[in-house]
Amino acid sequence: MAASIVCFGELLLRMSAPGNQRLMQLPELNVHVGGAEANVAVSLARFGHTARMVSCLPDNPLGEAILQDLRGQGVDTTHIQTGDGRVGLYFLETGAVQRPSRIVYDRAHSAFVSRPADAYYWRSILQGADWLHISGITPATGPNAADAALQATRTATELGVRISFDGNYREQLWKAWSGNGPEILAELLSHASLAFINELDVGLIFGESHSDRADAEAAVFARLPRLQHIASTMRHQVSADHHRLTGRLATRDGVWVSREFDMPGIVDRIGGGDAFAGGLLHMLTGTAPLQDVVEFATASAVIKHSVAGDYNRTRIQEVEDLLSRNGLDVRR
Amino acid sequence: MAASIVCFGELLLRMSAPGNQRLMQLPELNVHVGGAEANVAVSLARFGHTARMVSCLPDNPLGEAILQDLRGQGVDTTHIQTGDGRVGLYFLETGAVQRPSRIVYDRAHSAFVSRPADAYYWRSILQGADWLHISGITPATGPNAADAALQATRTATELGVRISFDGNYREQLWKAWSGNGPEILAELLSHASLAFINELDVGLIFGESHSDRADAEAAVFARLPRLQHIASTMRHQVSADHHRLTGRLATRDGVWVSREFDMPGIVDRIGGGDAFAGGLLHMLTGTAPLQDVVEFATASAVIKHSVAGDYNRTRIQEVEDLLSRNGLDVRR
Amino acid sequence: MAASIVCFGELLLRMSAPGNQRLMQLPELNVHVGGAEANVAVSLARFGHTARMVSCLPDNPLGEAILQDLRGQGVDTTHIQTGDGRVGLYFLETGAVQRPSRIVYDRAHSAFVSRPADAYYWRSILQGADWLHISGITPATGPNAADAALQATRTATELGVRISFDGNYREQLWKAWSGNGPEILAELLSHASLAFINELDVGLIFGESHSDRADAEAAVFARLPRLQHIASTMRHQVSADHHRLTGRLATRDGVWVSREFDMPGIVDRIGGGDAFAGGLLHMLTGTAPLQDVVEFATASAVIKHSVAGDYNRTRIQEVEDLLSRNGLDVRR
Amino acid sequence: MAASIVCFGELLLRMSAPGNQRLMQLPELNVHVGGAEANVAVSLARFGHTARMVSCLPDNPLGEAILQDLRGQGVDTTHIQTGDGRVGLYFLETGAVQRPSRIVYDRAHSAFVSRPADAYYWRSILQGADWLHISGITPATGPNAADAALQATRTATELGVRISFDGNYREQLWKAWSGNGPEILAELLSHASLAFINELDVGLIFGESHSDRADAEAAVFARLPRLQHIASTMRHQVSADHHRLTGRLATRDGVWVSREFDMPGIVDRIGGGDAFAGGLLHMLTGTAPLQDVVEFATASAVIKHSVAGDYNRTRIQEVEDLLSRNGLDVRR
Amino acid sequence: MAASIVCFGELLLRMSAPGNQRLMQLPELNVHVGGAEANVAVSLARFGHTARMVSCLPDNPLGEAILQDLRGQGVDTTHIQTGDGRVGLYFLETGAVQRPSRIVYDRAHSAFVSRPADAYYWRSILQGADWLHISGITPATGPNAADAALQATRTATELGVRISFDGNYREQLWKAWSGNGPEILAELLSHASLAFINELDVGLIFGESHSDRADAEAAVFARLPRLQHIASTMRHQVSADHHRLTGRLATRDGVWVSREFDMPGIVDRIGGGDAFAGGLLHMLTGTAPLQDVVEFATASAVIKHSVAGDYNRTRIQEVEDLLSRNGLDVRR
Amino acid sequence: MAASIVCFGELLLRMSAPGNQRLMQLPELNVHVGGAEANVAVSLARFGHTARMVSCLPDNPLGEAILQDLRGQGVDTTHIQTGDGRVGLYFLETGAVQRPSRIVYDRAHSAFVSRPADAYYWRSILQGADWLHISGITPATGPNAADAALQATRTATELGVRISFDGNYREQLWKAWSGNGPEILAELLSHASLAFINELDVGLIFGESHSDRADAEAAVFARLPRLQHIASTMRHQVSADHHRLTGRLATRDGVWVSREFDMPGIVDRIGGGDAFAGGLLHMLTGTAPLQDVVEFATASAVIKHSVAGDYNRTRIQEVEDLLSRNGLDVRR
């Protein structure tokens, strides 16, 4: 059953060194469009839902390229506004062997960050939506976006639109403008019915220390009456391009844990969490058992690790094939 | 001792997405020449034999490029005819992590498929040949090629040219023209002295179910008096680019099984079976013990997995180095 | 504490097949600058030392490109002379799966090889230097370089400049001009306070056979009074691009062995030994315990395996991060 | 004033040799999406209109890539159907010096060609449209598309939707299925209010010979009462990549001819005529004088010659800058 | 005779679309290092002078890449400071046919712009220098750089270091921080002995209107007693990649005008003015007649148009070959 | 009528900077196979003749790549021997605007140069040949090749095989081994029935000065009784990539001059002379009037200027299309 999901966040251009080159080793950069919420929007559009992106871009060839790319993926871009400022960038060096990947952010002063909160008319934007999805990165980018995020969630709650919130605590971004991260994130979280958080997020937001994830989940459920699902992943890192991934989904009634997926020869790790979120939101729009929900979401994240770029360029059938262990030989 | 081998089948252009990109993710395709029998011909030419390709291509830049490529590899292309129709294509997406590789065929209506069976003068083509090699794909492409394949094998049998047949049952191709696959393949197989088949092929061709490979081999030997060798491989798939491979060779007198080769970090899996066939045919032209035959053929297939494109760009020495475990450090 | 190190050897252009292509499979070559001593110089310059390269290049675009590249890395190139002759080349094919990498040398008749020994004024070149680093490849390239290497080490000994010598016995090079490798290398080694050698080098240089590395080290210490440190690595090869590496450092007082580093998904194995030498020389300029010395040197070599090209494009911090097991997830 | 234009025709993938390489000289192809009507749709979408593409594609990665690309350009793709068959291809070699560009078509048996005429519900597709644009290539591809084209124009005429028809007589396509080109094109043309034709088209369609373009225009106006505008270009070819272009627009009342534009250093000539058509349709939706109409359309075509790929990736402002001769130095 | 020249200005990364692609048409960017003063420094270093760059970069891989590149060119980078902020970028689309090239700047908030003026110790930086070269872009980037530029020129005048000033009025940059461009530029110019300005610059700086260049030159000479040489170029644009260039050099005693150079098939127009400045400064360090000075400077600029990237990668010999019309056939 | 032509000369690898980059500006080289006589052989094979290459290559991946490439073009490679030594290289930088192309040779000590003259059995090599083609480069490479060239021409004369000789005086090569160029070339020329020479060659070989080409031709015809045809081209250079070309063919009875061909936007100038020679040899095997001969040869050279690489990748039809001025618009 197709749902209508609104995603609010910044759109970035990723500039990455080709192959396994060190950043700027060769005078050439590969470009991808990304952004935590945009990645979720793309997953949802590919899974057959109506995904509406809310953001702001400058009217220049870089902004135009982002729009084209997202529109090409089937995301509704009619609520992406045009404003003054630059396009946020990040530079990526892909790791190898025992050397981790590295990101150099260059996203300050972007059109999104400079966009005043009152430029977004949430009542009309959220009209008819089933979900509002937002990550902790959005408010961290600056006071305008933080205000806008709060207004979005408050309006969503008023309109009965369910909220999906992805923790993603980014200390450096909060520090850059002395924002009160914990307070803002706590309010956003209080509106959510679905949260992607683990014990680290809980510690950072509520200043609590939890010995394990189950404890943290219990504490958050106790604190936040609107919250129904807490989702997270566990990642074991064998080497820079060999990880193992397990998904987890908690409700007030229990916990569902996916099988562990082995991921040797990772192509691109960026966007793995967003692919998990996209898969989970997709499944929650249906009526599948929660074990199936968490398996699908995790398998969706696993496929993302084989896809270059931030987007999870996949289809439902491909995720299901992975789950049904249909074999790995060439599909003809 | 150099033999003369005639290979009959379609020549295709492979269009593959660069690196680990999804198909058509980037507006760029890498091109390779391939085709099951052509791959065997290239292996044999590189191993010092006279390999003659019999096929049909249109007189356009695509056909010309295929000719140049194959001729460059040392294959005798004088029996590749020119005819109306297109060049058969296939589009390849290379898998990664737990996502398998995928092929989209676009080979219908090719010059090869459209070529009437009576365009090939087998008596003169097979003159002086030691072997005729043909795969189950050739007759599956359509009635013209099926007729031609039957005439080729019948003539070869008459002339005392030994026949090597590689099962390769392709259900989709047979369905596309309602061809009677089992009947045609059974006749082709009945002429063969060497067959590359396993229990699945036996099941599809003869409608029999066999609990294991040895049973299937015994049944086929019982059925087909001309058959002397049955060869096959066992492939264990750890991930999309990590397999393990073992070769097997059966005669009426016994079975020879190669060591298991570990293949992490596979570069290109396409053509692995053809490299096995090429290695095996090469060794059967000599007098080596059958254990050496199956080891060489399997090592040859292992090397193929490290080579981009359909061809097994290797030399005898390199296969022997792998077998003698000469070490893996840089050769200077 | 920054040291001043003089490196003497040939500068080469590496022409490598792109990605995992076989050499000359595609009509395209990637170019890197390298050379055993140059690689050490780059490591040292990146670790904050003054590294001076002594060599000879022709005055053409190839020589100019090498100069630019090395100068860009922060190496002092003012003692790279200009002379008649060509630039030495080597062609590299990167291995995969069970197929090892392969090098085709094309370095004969280079400007370096043709440079008369008396073109180098070692007294002024070595002025103020703490170390002279030289490998066994330098004298092997021909009589001019062999003479120059001997004069360099003799002068260094006179001036109290410590000598670091890296074995690197290259039989083919010695054979090409019938040079007396063992005699020349033995004299060079006799000047060294630090030597990168193992039991194979000892066997080749002194004609002795040693059952294990410890024996060989003891024998060399007994023979050569100036020698203080013997360093070496142990490499276990799982596949062409999956090795394991351990470092070892011996003095007259004991032996220090690093942890074993697992290196799956190797990007570029060339220059691994030079990265080890660079790391070790860097640490010996300080006062760290010898266990830290060998750990750092080995970790430095491990990082090299993740970097394309001959140079170890890294920084001290990155090596230390690896040693402190700071995790492998994306650095933001 | 934004209009709503429906474009009906085949969507093709262009596979072109990189740079000035001969086709298949390098094992690499660049991919672009194109098709005469799609190119017009993209121009119109970029000029601010609602452009709806009507076509048919297979549900495979090639069809999906075309959809994404067109959707990214802002074209309404909701009426692109999914059907059996392949994606039509064409291979392009770009000319140079005195060697012309060359196209090898491989478009037979496509999903578009195989789509039955009754699969399109023109009454609903054309609802609210101002224009229907169609070229002579569409009916030439086969009987299904010819029928569909006739039904489309008949329905458009009934609904009062104006018809724009671009001649584009393709003899080879008509021959391939023995279609009666002149008869079908004559009917299509009889519905048009705007036609892109010259004396050659008139000769082929009506079997008449005209000494000059003005004569041909007069004859067609006399024959076809619905026709209001006839547009065409004159191209002078200095070399393969240096042409000169002039536009022409005729009505029953007069003729307007643009300035001659010099086009040295052409980047990509394909789609030049479609860019002219797109510019002309754009201007006819407004109220500009006809001299401005033909100048804009021709300038739009001139810009296309500087853009790689079939689409005219430009904006109104850029065309106007060219017309106002704003200078050619770098725009900062 | 080698001079010592100090260049002060921002270092930028240019991100350009490959070939003739529109900006962001392909997901790939080519990277070059540039900046008006850096380009002059590179020219001078390549012509045998000591060129010292004074600037500020962040300590990240982008800043490091710029340093390496400039150091590789032989520029003295020891006075390039490290500071907080980003690397200034600009995105370039290369024009074709009648479509001009286009630049999108993204240079606000850079480390250079944020660097306080008192971070530069001009007395020590200028020690032993013959020239200080600075362009009008440097003060335009912001108040810090404007202050620093003023201090630099004042100190240079005190120390007897000659000043070369390149007008380059950039209105957008001045507007962005409401800087008083004319006043600041007038003071900088008042210190100069060599100025690269034309009647437009004179109009913008002094608010005067001059009917022709000679008038403007006379007026400036009258106003500024320290000024000895005024240099400029005249550029005629045939198409986006076909220009004609003439150089001009005025003193209080006369005017010298170079021949007109035809420049068809321009590879890269960026940095042409800097190459002219570099050539002129080079020649003014010698004693050649002024006609030779302006011919060399213009020829140097002409060669730049054939070189990709901002730098003029050439040598004195090559410029002289062009001047001596040594023919255009292949140099073997 | 197909002829059999034997070509004797060195096979080289060309390493060229991509696009218009300066040599080694980017760390990437494009590779092409070439050599004056090989280029002629490829032209002739493409025009339907039997072209047999006689040369020597080392048995390594570079030699193997050359063999494959030439064999792919349809050249008979069975007389290419394997010998010790390296593969000759040349590095190419393509010019632009007013900067000429530049070649850096690195061909000393090649397997061809080192091959003893008696390794070639000319009597058997030339068996059945109609022509022997050889250029002045072959003897210039060293004494072995010079001897071999003399033996080849003497044997050819004995066997009645006609000789085609292309002047190509290369002073640097002769100097490198103090060969007596004039004497050797004069003897080679004395055997020729067809010579590609102009007044410069005549001056260098016979020490004569001729005021114009006609004089030189007359003098040579007077001197050399066997000579029947003298062919040459006139090249006017507008810019680095815009030339004009005219062909000329003289006999004892008259002179035939082709039309002048304009060549703007040259892709690759290398091999233009060889393409002329190939076209001329092709036409002389037939009975066409001499005006047609020189037109075809020149048009063939013109097409070469539009083709990347040394080979003239064309067909007879394409040359004829150019001559019949079939228009320059896209061939569909």
GROMACS .gro file of N, CA and C in nm, chain C residues 218-291:
model
  222
  882ALA      N    1   7.190  -1.305   1.376
  882ALA     CA    2   7.303  -1.321   1.466
  882ALA      C    3   7.434  -1.324   1.386
  883ALA      N    4   7.431  -1.398   1.275
  883ALA     CA    5   7.551  -1.409   1.193
  883ALA      C    6   7.595  -1.275   1.140
  884VAL      N    7   7.497  -1.195   1.095
  884VAL     CA    8   7.531  -1.065   1.037
  884VAL      C    9   7.582  -0.970   1.145
  885PHE      N   10   7.518  -0.970   1.259
  885PHE     CA   11   7.566  -0.885   1.369
  885PHE      C   12   7.711  -0.922   1.404
  886ALA      N   13   7.739  -1.053   1.399
  886ALA     CA   14   7.874  -1.099   1.433
  886ALA      C   15   7.976  -1.048   1.331
  887ARG      N   16   7.936  -1.046   1.208
  887ARG     CA   17   8.023  -1.010   1.098
  887ARG      C   18   8.047  -0.859   1.089
  888LEU      N   19   7.941  -0.780   1.116
  888LEU     CA   20   7.944  -0.637   1.083
  888LEU      C   21   7.932  -0.552   1.209
  889PRO      N   22   8.045  -0.501   1.256
  889PRO     CA   23   8.045  -0.431   1.385
  889PRO      C   24   7.964  -0.302   1.387
  890ARG      N   25   7.951  -0.236   1.270
  890ARG     CA   26   7.878  -0.107   1.270
  890ARG      C   27   7.727  -0.124   1.280
  891LEU      N   28   7.681  -0.242   1.247
  891LEU     CA   29   7.536  -0.265   1.235
  891LEU      C   30   7.467  -0.266   1.371
  892GLN      N   31   7.361  -0.188   1.384
  892GLN     CA   32   7.289  -0.182   1.511
  892GLN      C   33   7.148  -0.240   1.504
  893HIS      N   34   7.083  -0.222   1.388
  893HIS     CA   35   6.944  -0.270   1.376
  893HIS      C   36   6.927  -0.348   1.247
  894ILE      N   37   6.858  -0.460   1.259
  894ILE     CA   38   6.816  -0.534   1.140
  894ILE      C   39   6.664  -0.542   1.141
  895ALA      N   40   6.605  -0.494   1.033
  895ALA     CA   41   6.458  -0.491   1.025
  895ALA      C   42   6.411  -0.575   0.908
  896SER      N   43   6.292  -0.631   0.921
  896SER     CA   44   6.237  -0.712   0.812
  896SER      C   45   6.088  -0.733   0.834
  897THR      N   46   6.022  -0.785   0.732
  897THR     CA   47   5.879  -0.816   0.746
  897THR      C   48   5.854  -0.960   0.709
  898MET      N   49   5.745  -1.014   0.762
  898MET     CA   50   5.698  -1.146   0.721
  898MET      C   51   5.562  -1.128   0.656
  899ARG      N   52   5.547  -1.185   0.537
  899ARG     CA   53   5.425  -1.164   0.459
  899ARG      C   54   5.361  -1.299   0.430
  900HIS      N   55   5.235  -1.315   0.473
  900HIS     CA   56   5.160  -1.436   0.439
  900HIS      C   57   5.055  -1.401   0.334
  901GLN      N   58   5.057  -1.476   0.225
  901GLN     CA   59   4.969  -1.441   0.112
  901GLN      C   60   4.849  -1.533   0.101
  902VAL      N   61   4.732  -1.482   0.134
  902VAL     CA   62   4.610  -1.561   0.127
  902VAL      C   63   4.564  -1.569  -0.019
  903SER      N   64   4.565  -1.454  -0.086
  903SER     CA   65   4.533  -1.448  -0.229
  903SER      C   66   4.609  -1.330  -0.285
  904ALA      N   67   4.589  -1.303  -0.414
  904ALA     CA   68   4.666  -1.195  -0.476
  904ALA      C   69   4.643  -1.062  -0.406
  905ASP      N   70   4.523  -1.041  -0.352
  905ASP     CA   71   4.498  -0.912  -0.287
  905ASP      C   72   4.458  -0.925  -0.141
  906HIS      N   73   4.499  -1.033  -0.079
  906HIS     CA   74   4.476  -1.051   0.065
  906HIS      C   75   4.603  -1.108   0.127
  907HIS      N   76   4.677  -1.024   0.196
  907HIS     CA   77   4.799  -1.067   0.264
  907HIS      C   78   4.786  -1.041   0.414
  908ARG      N   79   4.883  -1.096   0.489
  908ARG     CA   80   4.896  -1.062   0.631
  908ARG      C   81   5.042  -1.021   0.652
  909LEU      N   82   5.063  -0.921   0.734
  909LEU     CA   83   5.197  -0.864   0.747
  909LEU      C   84   5.237  -0.850   0.894
  910THR      N   85   5.360  -0.888   0.921
  910THR     CA   86   5.418  -0.872   1.055
  910THR      C   87   5.555  -0.808   1.038
  911GLY      N   88   5.590  -0.716   1.125
  911GLY     CA   89   5.722  -0.653   1.121
  911GLY      C   90   5.813  -0.711   1.229
  912ARG      N   91   5.941  -0.695   1.208
  912ARG     CA   92   6.040  -0.752   1.301
  912ARG      C   93   6.159  -0.659   1.306
  913LEU      N   94   6.211  -0.640   1.426
  913LEU     CA   95   6.327  -0.553   1.444
  913LEU      C   96   6.423  -0.621   1.542
  914ALA      N   97   6.547  -0.640   1.497
  914ALA     CA   98   6.645  -0.709   1.583
  914ALA      C   99   6.761  -0.615   1.614
  915THR      N  100   6.809  -0.621   1.736
  915THR     CA  101   6.934  -0.554   1.772
  915THR      C  102   7.026  -0.662   1.829
  916ARG      N  103   7.142  -0.619   1.874
  916ARG     CA  104   7.231  -0.717   1.936
  916ARG      C  105   7.173  -0.765   2.070
  917ASP      N  106   7.071  -0.691   2.117
  917ASP     CA  107   7.017  -0.722   2.250
  917ASP      C  108   6.885  -0.796   2.250
  918GLY      N  109   6.819  -0.801   2.135
  918GLY     CA  110   6.690  -0.867   2.139
  918GLY      C  111   6.614  -0.852   2.008
  919VAL      N  112   6.491  -0.902   2.010
  919VAL     CA  113   6.407  -0.897   1.890
  919VAL      C  114   6.270  -0.845   1.929
  920TRP      N  115   6.216  -0.754   1.847
  920TRP     CA  116   6.081  -0.699   1.871
  920TRP      C  117   5.995  -0.731   1.749
  921VAL      N  118   5.879  -0.790   1.772
  921VAL     CA  119   5.792  -0.833   1.663
  921VAL      C  120   5.658  -0.761   1.677
  922SER      N  121   5.610  -0.707   1.568
  922SER     CA  122   5.481  -0.636   1.573
  922SER      C  123   5.366  -0.735   1.576
  923ARG      N  124   5.249  -0.685   1.603
  923ARG     CA  125   5.127  -0.765   1.585
  923ARG      C  126   5.116  -0.804   1.436
  924GLU      N  127   5.034  -0.902   1.407
  924GLU     CA  128   5.008  -0.937   1.266
  924GLU      C  129   4.890  -0.854   1.217
  925PHE      N  130   4.908  -0.786   1.103
  925PHE     CA  131   4.800  -0.706   1.045
  925PHE      C  132   4.737  -0.784   0.931
  926ASP      N  133   4.605  -0.790   0.933
  926ASP     CA  134   4.532  -0.854   0.823
  926ASP      C  135   4.509  -0.749   0.714
  927MET      N  136   4.535  -0.784   0.589
  927MET     CA  137   4.521  -0.687   0.479
  927MET      C  138   4.436  -0.744   0.366
  928PRO      N  139   4.304  -0.750   0.384
  928PRO     CA  140   4.217  -0.792   0.275
  928PRO      C  141   4.192  -0.675   0.179
  929GLY      N  142   4.165  -0.706   0.054
  929GLY     CA  143   4.128  -0.602  -0.043
  929GLY      C  144   4.241  -0.505  -0.071
  930ILE      N  145   4.364  -0.557  -0.087
  930ILE     CA  146   4.481  -0.471  -0.111
  930ILE      C  147   4.462  -0.388  -0.238
  931VAL      N  148   4.493  -0.260  -0.227
  931VAL     CA  149   4.481  -0.170  -0.341
  931VAL      C  150   4.610  -0.170  -0.424
  932ASP      N  151   4.723  -0.167  -0.357
  932ASP     CA  152   4.850  -0.155  -0.428
  932ASP      C  153   4.962  -0.203  -0.337
  933ARG      N  154   5.026  -0.311  -0.377
  933ARG     CA  155   5.125  -0.373  -0.291
  933ARG      C  156   5.265  -0.314  -0.312
  934ILE      N  157   5.285  -0.248  -0.426
  934ILE     CA  158   5.418  -0.194  -0.458
  934ILE      C  159   5.453  -0.082  -0.360
  935GLY      N  160   5.575  -0.086  -0.309
  935GLY     CA  161   5.620   0.018  -0.216
  935GLY      C  162   5.592  -0.015  -0.071
  936GLY      N  163   5.538  -0.135  -0.047
  936GLY     CA  164   5.510  -0.174   0.091
  936GLY      C  165   5.637  -0.181   0.176
  937GLY      N  166   5.741  -0.239   0.117
  937GLY     CA  167   5.868  -0.249   0.189
  937GLY      C  168   5.931  -0.113   0.213
  938ASP      N  169   5.917  -0.023   0.115
  938ASP     CA  170   5.972   0.111   0.131
  938ASP      C  171   5.896   0.188   0.238
  939ALA      N  172   5.765   0.164   0.247
  939ALA     CA  173   5.686   0.230   0.351
  939ALA      C  174   5.729   0.181   0.489
  940PHE      N  175   5.763   0.052   0.496
  940PHE     CA  176   5.814  -0.004   0.622
  940PHE      C  177   5.946   0.064   0.657
  941ALA      N  178   6.035   0.076   0.560
  941ALA     CA  179   6.165   0.140   0.582
  941ALA      C  180   6.147   0.286   0.624
  942GLY      N  181   6.056   0.356   0.556
  942GLY     CA  182   6.032   0.497   0.588
  942GLY      C  183   5.981   0.512   0.731
  943GLY      N  184   5.889   0.424   0.769
  943GLY     CA  185   5.834   0.431   0.905
  943GLY      C  186   5.939   0.401   1.008
  944LEU      N  187   6.025   0.305   0.977
  944LEU     CA  188   6.127   0.266   1.073
  944LEU      C  189   6.232   0.376   1.090
  945LEU      N  190   6.275   0.432   0.980
  945LEU     CA  191   6.372   0.542   0.987
  945LEU      C  192   6.314   0.659   1.065
  946HIS      N  193   6.186   0.689   1.037
  946HIS     CA  194   6.120   0.797   1.111
  946HIS      C  195   6.126   0.772   1.261
  947MET      N  196   6.092   0.651   1.303
  947MET     CA  197   6.085   0.622   1.446
  947MET      C  198   6.224   0.620   1.509
  948LEU      N  199   6.324   0.576   1.434
  948LEU     CA  200   6.460   0.569   1.489
  948LEU      C  201   6.519   0.709   1.508
  949THR      N  202   6.460   0.810   1.446
  949THR     CA  203   6.508   0.947   1.472
  949THR      C  204   6.456   0.997   1.606
  950GLY      N  205   6.363   0.924   1.666
  950GLY     CA  206   6.311   0.962   1.797
  950GLY      C  207   6.361   0.868   1.905
  951THR      N  208   6.291   0.866   2.016
  951THR     CA  209   6.339   0.788   2.129
  951THR      C  210   6.236   0.687   2.176
  952ALA      N  211   6.144   0.652   2.088
  952ALA     CA  212   6.038   0.559   2.128
  952ALA      C  213   6.096   0.420   2.155
  953PRO      N  214   6.029   0.342   2.240
  953PRO     CA  215   6.072   0.204   2.265
  953PRO      C  216   6.069   0.126   2.133
  954LEU      N  217   6.154   0.025   2.124
  954LEU     CA  218   6.166  -0.047   1.997
  954LEU      C  219   6.039  -0.120   1.959
  955GLN      N  220   5.958  -0.161   2.058
  955GLN     CA  221   5.829  -0.224   2.022
  955GLN      C  222   5.743  -0.123   1.947
   0.00000   0.00000   0.00000
